[in-house]
PDB file of C-alpha atoms in Angstrom:
ATOM      1  CA  UNK A 743      24.950 186.490  18.477  1.00 85.00           C
ATOM      2  CA  UNK A 744      28.183 184.934  19.080  1.00 84.00           C
ATOM      3  CA  UNK A 745      28.082 181.488  19.125  1.00 85.00           C
ATOM      4  CA  UNK A 746      31.387 178.796  21.015  1.00 81.00           C
ATOM      5  CA  UNK A 747      31.896 177.068  18.511  1.00 77.00           C
ATOM      6  CA  UNK A 748      31.126 173.510  20.949  1.00 77.00           C
ATOM      7  CA  UNK A 749      27.206 175.365  20.580  1.00 80.00           C
ATOM      8  CA  UNK A 750      27.490 174.342  17.152  1.00 78.00           C
ATOM      9  CA  UNK A 751      28.358 170.853  16.970  1.00 76.00           C
ATOM     10  CA  UNK A 752      25.851 169.605  19.149  1.00 78.00           C
ATOM     11  CA  UNK A 753      23.026 171.174  17.287  1.00 79.00           C
ATOM     12  CA  UNK A 754      23.412 173.247  14.834  1.00 78.00           C
ATOM     13  CA  UNK A 755      20.023 172.757  13.277  1.00 76.00           C
ATOM     14  CA  UNK A 756      19.274 175.970  16.918  1.00 76.00           C
ATOM     15  CA  UNK A 757      21.365 177.652  14.518  1.00 82.00           C
ATOM     16  CA  UNK A 758      19.787 177.598  10.942  1.00 80.00           C
ATOM     17  CA  UNK A 759      16.822 180.028  11.236  1.00 84.00           C
ATOM     18  CA  UNK A 760      20.310 182.305  10.853  1.00 87.00           C
ATOM     19  CA  UNK A 761      21.340 183.365   6.981  1.00 87.00           C
ATOM     20  CA  UNK A 762      24.250 184.677   8.295  1.00 90.00           C
ATOM     21  CA  UNK A 763      27.450 183.547   9.799  1.00 93.00           C
ATOM     22  CA  UNK A 764      31.024 184.412  10.924  1.00 92.00           C
ATOM     23  CA  UNK A 765      33.190 182.048  11.376  1.00 93.00           C
ATOM     24  CA  UNK A 766      36.769 183.705  12.790  1.00 92.00           C
ATOM     25  CA  UNK A 767      40.203 183.030  14.594  1.00 90.00           C
ATOM     26  CA  UNK A 768      43.330 181.100  13.932  1.00 88.00           C
ATOM     27  CA  UNK A 769      42.067 177.558  14.307  1.00 85.00           C
ATOM     28  CA  UNK A 770      41.468 176.778  10.801  1.00 87.00           C
ATOM     29  CA  UNK A 771      40.932 173.027  10.922  1.00 84.00           C
ATOM     30  CA  UNK A 772      37.936 173.908  13.520  1.00 85.00           C
ATOM     31  CA  UNK A 773      36.529 176.539  11.228  1.00 90.00           C
ATOM     32  CA  UNK A 774      36.295 174.261   7.994  1.00 90.00           C
ATOM     33  CA  UNK A 775      34.712 171.818  10.126  1.00 89.00           C
ATOM     34  CA  UNK A 776      32.036 174.072  11.470  1.00 89.00           C
ATOM     35  CA  UNK A 777      31.947 175.393   7.102  1.00 92.00           C
ATOM     36  CA  UNK A 778      31.334 171.840   6.390  1.00 91.00           C
ATOM     37  CA  UNK A 779      29.019 171.225   9.376  1.00 90.00           C
ATOM     38  CA  UNK A 780      26.652 174.163   8.624  1.00 89.00           C
ATOM     39  CA  UNK A 781      27.103 173.229   4.737  1.00 88.00           C
ATOM     40  CA  UNK A 782      25.521 169.492   5.176  1.00 89.00           C
ATOM     41  CA  UNK A 783      23.505 170.938   7.666  1.00 86.00           C
ATOM     42  CA  UNK A 784      21.786 173.116   5.000  1.00 83.00           C
ATOM     43  CA  UNK A 785      21.979 170.914   1.301  1.00 84.00           C
ATOM     44  CA  UNK A 786      19.731 168.202   3.536  1.00 81.00           C
ATOM     45  CA  UNK A 787      17.073 170.187   3.058  1.00 68.00           C
ATOM     46  CA  UNK A 788      16.976 171.476  -0.879  1.00 72.00           C
ATOM     47  CA  UNK A 789      19.117 171.696  -4.074  1.00 83.00           C
ATOM     48  CA  UNK A 790      21.639 173.587  -2.389  1.00 85.00           C
ATOM     49  CA  UNK A 791      23.960 176.069  -5.145  1.00 86.00           C
ATOM     50  CA  UNK A 792      27.579 176.164  -3.822  1.00 88.00           C
ATOM     51  CA  UNK A 793      29.212 179.701  -4.708  1.00 89.00           C
ATOM     52  CA  UNK A 794      32.419 181.269  -3.210  1.00 91.00           C
ATOM     53  CA  UNK A 795      34.036 184.964  -3.303  1.00 92.00           C
ATOM     54  CA  UNK A 796      37.376 186.380  -2.103  1.00 94.00           C
ATOM     55  CA  UNK A 797      36.860 189.403  -0.319  1.00 91.00           C
ATOM     56  CA  UNK A 798      38.597 191.167  -2.503  1.00 92.00           C
ATOM     57  CA  UNK A 799      36.549 189.738  -5.718  1.00 92.00           C
ATOM     58  CA  UNK A 800      33.679 191.507  -3.944  1.00 90.00           C
ATOM     59  CA  UNK A 801      34.807 195.116  -3.726  1.00 90.00           C
ATOM     60  CA  UNK A 802      36.584 194.590  -7.055  1.00 92.00           C
ATOM     61  CA  UNK A 803      32.727 193.743  -8.944  1.00 90.00           C
ATOM     62  CA  UNK A 804      30.195 194.953  -6.426  1.00 89.00           C
ATOM     63  CA  UNK A 805      27.087 194.685  -9.245  1.00 90.00           C
ATOM     64  CA  UNK A 806      27.816 190.790  -9.835  1.00 89.00           C
ATOM     65  CA  UNK A 807      28.038 190.488  -6.677  1.00 89.00           C
ATOM     66  CA  UNK A 808      24.756 191.783  -5.510  1.00 89.00           C
ATOM     67  CA  UNK A 809      22.957 190.111  -8.602  1.00 88.00           C
ATOM     68  CA  UNK A 810      24.737 186.768  -8.078  1.00 86.00           C
ATOM     69  CA  UNK A 811      22.840 187.401  -4.142  1.00 87.00           C
ATOM     70  CA  UNK A 812      19.317 188.223  -5.443  1.00 86.00           C
ATOM     71  CA  UNK A 813      18.761 186.845  -8.801  1.00 83.00           C
ATOM     72  CA  UNK A 814      17.138 183.343  -8.214  1.00 76.00           C
ATOM     73  CA  UNK A 815      18.408 179.619  -9.758  1.00 72.00           C
ATOM     74  CA  UNK A 816      17.257 178.087 -12.771  1.00 71.00           C
ATOM     75  CA  UNK A 817      18.757 174.656 -10.739  1.00 77.00           C
ATOM     76  CA  UNK A 818      18.459 175.188  -7.045  1.00 78.00           C
ATOM     77  CA  UNK A 819      16.469 176.582  -4.207  1.00 80.00           C
ATOM     78  CA  UNK A 820      18.480 177.736  -2.265  1.00 86.00           C
ATOM     79  CA  UNK A 821      22.137 179.110  -2.564  1.00 88.00           C
ATOM     80  CA  UNK A 822      25.296 178.980   0.298  1.00 88.00           C
ATOM     81  CA  UNK A 823      27.672 181.911  -0.577  1.00 90.00           C
ATOM     82  CA  UNK A 824      31.041 181.383   1.065  1.00 92.00           C
ATOM     83  CA  UNK A 825      33.002 184.271   1.630  1.00 93.00           C
ATOM     84  CA  UNK A 826      36.948 183.790   2.218  1.00 92.00           C
ATOM     85  CA  UNK A 827      38.680 186.597   3.517  1.00 90.00           C
ATOM     86  CA  UNK A 828      35.742 188.448   5.168  1.00 89.00           C
ATOM     87  CA  UNK A 829      37.256 191.929   6.748  1.00 89.00           C
ATOM     88  CA  UNK A 830      35.570 195.370   7.387  1.00 90.00           C
ATOM     89  CA  UNK A 831      35.781 195.953   4.466  1.00 91.00           C
ATOM     90  CA  UNK A 832      32.356 194.113   3.454  1.00 89.00           C
ATOM     91  CA  UNK A 833      30.767 195.115   6.359  1.00 89.00           C
ATOM     92  CA  UNK A 834      28.849 197.918   3.810  1.00 90.00           C
ATOM     93  CA  UNK A 835      27.553 195.207   1.059  1.00 89.00           C
ATOM     94  CA  UNK A 836      27.200 192.546   4.324  1.00 90.00           C
ATOM     95  CA  UNK A 837      24.958 195.609   5.371  1.00 90.00           C
ATOM     96  CA  UNK A 838      22.944 196.382   2.210  1.00 88.00           C
ATOM     97  CA  UNK A 839      22.507 192.436   1.618  1.00 88.00           C
ATOM     98  CA  UNK A 840      21.041 191.829   5.183  1.00 88.00           C
ATOM     99  CA  UNK A 841      18.202 194.896   5.871  1.00 86.00           C
ATOM    100  CA  UNK A 842      17.157 193.207   2.386  1.00 85.00           C
ATOM    101  CA  UNK A 843      16.884 189.377   3.726  1.00 80.00           C
ATOM    102  CA  UNK A 844      17.169 187.945   0.588  1.00 80.00           C
ATOM    103  CA  UNK A 845      15.054 184.481   0.897  1.00 80.00           C
ATOM    104  CA  UNK A 846      16.854 181.092   0.138  1.00 84.00           C
ATOM    105  CA  UNK A 847      20.760 182.473   0.332  1.00 88.00           C
ATOM    106  CA  UNK A 848      22.468 181.588   3.270  1.00 89.00           C
ATOM    107  CA  UNK A 849      26.069 183.112   3.343  1.00 92.00           C
ATOM    108  CA  UNK A 850      28.909 182.060   6.194  1.00 92.00           C
ATOM    109  CA  UNK A 851      32.307 184.753   6.469  1.00 93.00           C
ATOM    110  CA  UNK A 852      35.308 183.277   6.836  1.00 94.00           C
ATOM    111  CA  UNK A 853      37.792 185.157   8.110  1.00 93.00           C
ATOM    112  CA  UNK A 854      41.191 185.374  10.129  1.00 91.00           C
ATOM    113  CA  UNK A 855      41.973 186.894  13.734  1.00 89.00           C
ATOM    114  CA  UNK A 856      39.339 189.621  14.358  1.00 88.00           C
ATOM    115  CA  UNK A 857      40.366 192.032  18.055  1.00 89.00           C
ATOM    116  CA  UNK A 858      37.649 193.419  19.802  1.00 89.00           C
ATOM    117  CA  UNK A 859      37.434 196.602  18.609  1.00 90.00           C
ATOM    118  CA  UNK A 860      36.625 195.268  14.528  1.00 91.00           C
ATOM    119  CA  UNK A 861      33.365 196.640  12.914  1.00 93.00           C
ATOM    120  CA  UNK A 862      32.641 193.701  11.538  1.00 91.00           C
ATOM    121  CA  UNK A 863      32.946 190.991  14.777  1.00 91.00           C
ATOM    122  CA  UNK A 864      30.928 193.765  16.214  1.00 92.00           C
ATOM    123  CA  UNK A 865      28.139 193.289  14.106  1.00 93.00           C
ATOM    124  CA  UNK A 866      28.249 189.827  14.020  1.00 90.00           C
ATOM    125  CA  UNK A 867      27.846 189.613  17.676  1.00 91.00           C
ATOM    126  CA  UNK A 868      25.252 192.271  18.486  1.00 91.00           C
ATOM    127  CA  UNK A 869      22.784 191.520  15.735  1.00 88.00           C
ATOM    128  CA  UNK A 870      20.478 188.875  16.547  1.00 88.00           C
ATOM    129  CA  UNK A 871      19.529 188.031  12.800  1.00 87.00           C
ATOM    130  CA  UNK A 872      23.890 187.136  12.398  1.00 91.00           C
ATOM    131  CA  UNK A 873      25.824 184.342  14.148  1.00 91.00           C
ATOM    132  CA  UNK A 874      29.201 185.156  15.411  1.00 92.00           C
ATOM    133  CA  UNK A 875      31.408 182.002  15.683  1.00 92.00           C
ATOM    134  CA  UNK A 876      35.126 182.464  17.155  1.00 92.00           C
ATOM    135  CA  UNK A 877      37.823 179.577  16.711  1.00 88.00           C
ATOM    136  CA  UNK A 878      40.257 179.643  18.917  1.00 83.00           C
ATOM    137  CA  UNK A 879      43.419 176.540  19.117  1.00 77.00           C
ATOM    138  CA  UNK A 880      42.349 174.071  21.453  1.00 73.00           C
ATOM    139  CA  UNK A 881      44.264 173.081  24.809  1.00 74.00           C
ATOM    140  CA  UNK A 882      46.042 169.779  25.037  1.00 77.00           C
ATOM    141  CA  UNK A 883      42.186 167.577  26.192  1.00 77.00           C
ATOM    142  CA  UNK A 884      41.161 169.271  23.413  1.00 74.00           C
ATOM    143  CA  UNK A 885      43.936 167.811  21.097  1.00 78.00           C
ATOM    144  CA  UNK A 886      44.025 164.789  22.301  1.00 79.00           C
ATOM    145  CA  UNK A 887      39.594 164.409  22.790  1.00 77.00           C
ATOM    146  CA  UNK A 888      39.933 164.817  19.089  1.00 76.00           C
ATOM    147  CA  UNK A 889      42.362 163.137  18.453  1.00 79.00           C
ATOM    148  CA  UNK A 890      41.604 160.183  20.039  1.00 81.00           C
ATOM    149  CA  UNK A 891      38.157 160.543  18.454  1.00 78.00           C
ATOM    150  CA  UNK A 892      39.352 160.130  15.661  1.00 80.00           C
ATOM    151  CA  UNK A 893      41.998 157.518  15.634  1.00 83.00           C
ATOM    152  CA  UNK A 894      38.632 154.911  17.165  1.00 84.00           C
ATOM    153  CA  UNK A 895      36.381 156.000  14.508  1.00 84.00           C
ATOM    154  CA  UNK A 896      39.761 155.403  12.032  1.00 85.00           C
ATOM    155  CA  UNK A 897      39.765 151.674  14.079  1.00 87.00           C
ATOM    156  CA  UNK A 898      44.100 152.720  14.901  1.00 83.00           C
ATOM    157  CA  UNK A 899      45.399 152.682  18.266  1.00 84.00           C
ATOM    158  CA  UNK A 900      47.843 154.269  19.160  1.00 81.00           C
ATOM    159  CA  UNK A 901      50.334 153.875  22.511  1.00 83.00           C
ATOM    160  CA  UNK A 902      49.907 157.525  24.695  1.00 83.00           C
ATOM    161  CA  UNK A 903      52.986 158.557  23.876  1.00 86.00           C
ATOM    162  CA  UNK A 904      52.586 158.734  19.834  1.00 83.00           C
ATOM    163  CA  UNK A 905      49.199 159.682  21.491  1.00 81.00           C
ATOM    164  CA  UNK A 906      51.204 163.005  23.231  1.00 81.00           C
ATOM    165  CA  UNK A 907      53.585 163.375  21.201  1.00 83.00           C
ATOM    166  CA  UNK A 908      51.095 163.688  17.404  1.00 81.00           C
ATOM    167  CA  UNK A 909      49.290 166.025  20.155  1.00 79.00           C
ATOM    168  CA  UNK A 910      52.327 168.635  20.300  1.00 80.00           C
ATOM    169  CA  UNK A 911      53.113 168.602  17.218  1.00 77.00           C
ATOM    170  CA  UNK A 912      49.734 169.569  16.025  1.00 75.00           C
ATOM    171  CA  UNK A 913      50.807 173.629  17.471  1.00 69.00           C
ATOM    172  CA  UNK A 914      47.466 173.142  19.149  1.00 63.00           C
ATOM    173  CA  UNK A 915      45.005 173.070  15.646  1.00 59.00           C
TER     174      UNK A 915
END
């Protein structure tokens, strides 16, 4: 299933029935925001253990990764496993895990730009049990809105020229 980033931001709880999330794209700030929101929303409901891996760690030691996924935890009722730098190389492991449906384990896969031919992207887009969240660069208007909201939160006032300069220097991220 494909979810737009603004849908996640509006009502993240609708997507928590799924436990496989792929967040990809070139907007690093948006990817981190979505990842943090997912983690915070999942942690609300239970005592949660957060584990982080890189793709090469999983490929080099697959047995250790499977043990981590399928073993229970003494101190927490739920796990969040974050996999950084995900590519098509992980598809076999993802399919194996998704097929066995581990309980109380949520997966967040972070990736850079994935083209339309990517097997990983296709798997997450076409599977109803997974969520694919593309994070594209923001346009000028979106950046102005985001900057204005954040500045208001901190009670900072800027002139229009200063705000435009800030948005211009952001490199659309």
